């Protein structure tokens, strides 16, 4: 089957458009909400170092492979894999990458939307002056009360899901570019303002030390697995989101340079978010390991005290919602594109179906913070289970299969042609990483997490 030159769902107007969209997908709650609390729970420095190493050693090579698959297949991940299997004359079983990716996307979005809903709640709270001069206890109560109120949680979860599906129904390449081009830099500036505030208040050095002094005695299999999950989650890898975006990439764009730009932007935002949050934690003598509530318990303290806090706070949470929005679109796009291609549904209908299913699953996460908080499996609530299953297992496993498929299954000629790296050295390094280092590394991390190594 010949390779199509463009996707039926559209094409990016330029390489920059792809970088912006991919960066929009990468930068989200994963950087600002998840990274700080993961670093906090896993002891800081050593986790951060391993995370950065995994971004470079696993993330970059796999991201290039994922974009390559998308651009070669030009369809939703499931159909891309199916047609590539046909091209390479190998078993269709490899399309499990597409299937599990689609499922992972829906499951992640189901809770991602609930967390984005928390951010929406904080936009209003901040705008209404509710964070003004707020003290530690009051900030904690505000968050605890939010979690204990399923109606409010469902309300904001619904609004966010609706926002996501509106964009997806209209087609991904419209509008996303503008949002990312202007709003991302603004978010970046606001994080810098928070850091400047942290420097003026003290605690910054302590924060810096916490994040960059690795204490290797803190490393164990679980920490490695978390760092690996974080690398995949924050780059949007392992479930076909980047493959989908790659399918809209013009044939002439360089895959290596675009992925490098995205990875640098993405990890910088995560590190800066950490540098903004930990000083607040230390100055107020809070715990670093407080889990998913970390940014919601700390940032209000900073916005409550700084001059112009109402404006900065409102803007910050608003931009956080935007960042989450541009990410959530990529989580559901593979499912929607698959329905459009395979079931010949209109984008609108496909979006409604996917939106409703995801919204319903999200109710499980909402309830896991209140009525269902005692319903657990291995000590994990519904939210914890979904998080663990997707973040720690499905994404890295998807990445592993992608590396194996591109490294071992596809003909080298096809890979070489599609990746089109100008420098032979770079190509060889990438190939060795993808064929040997990445798969072995991923398996070692899995084995060490289950205690075999
Ligand atoms: N990367 C996004 C974030 O950091 C979340 C995200 C969007 C994602 N698309 C994804 C995670 C695909 C995994 C896979 O918030």
Coordinates of C-alpha atoms in Angstrom, one line a residue, residues 15 18-19 22 55 59-68 235 237 242 249 254-266 419 430:
X15 CA 6.8 23.0 10.9
X18 CA 3.6 21.2 14.5
X19 CA 6.1 22.3 17.1
X22 CA 3.2 19.2 20.0
X55 CA 13.6 12.3 28.7
X59 CA 11.8 10.1 25.5
X60 CA 13.6 11.7 22.6
X61 CA 14.3 8.5 20.6
X62 CA 10.7 7.2 21.1
X63 CA 9.2 10.6 20.3
X64 CA 11.1 10.6 17.0
X65 CA 9.8 7.0 16.4
X66 CA 6.3 8.0 17.2
X67 CA 6.3 11.0 14.9
X68 CA 7.8 8.9 12.2
X235 CA 6.1 14.4 26.6
X237 CA 4.4 9.7 24.6
X242 CA 2.2 12.4 19.1
X249 CA 3.3 16.9 9.7
X254 CA 12.7 17.6 10.1
X255 CA 11.6 15.2 12.7
X256 CA 14.7 15.4 14.9
X257 CA 14.8 19.1 15.3
X258 CA 11.1 19.5 16.0
X259 CA 11.2 16.8 18.7
X260 CA 14.2 18.3 20.4
X261 CA 12.6 21.7 20.5
X262 CA 9.5 20.2 22.1
X263 CA 11.4 18.2 24.7
X264 CA 13.4 21.2 25.8
X265 CA 10.4 23.4 26.1
X266 CA 8.6 20.7 28.0
X419 CA 13.3 10.0 9.5
X430 CA 19.3 7.3 17.4

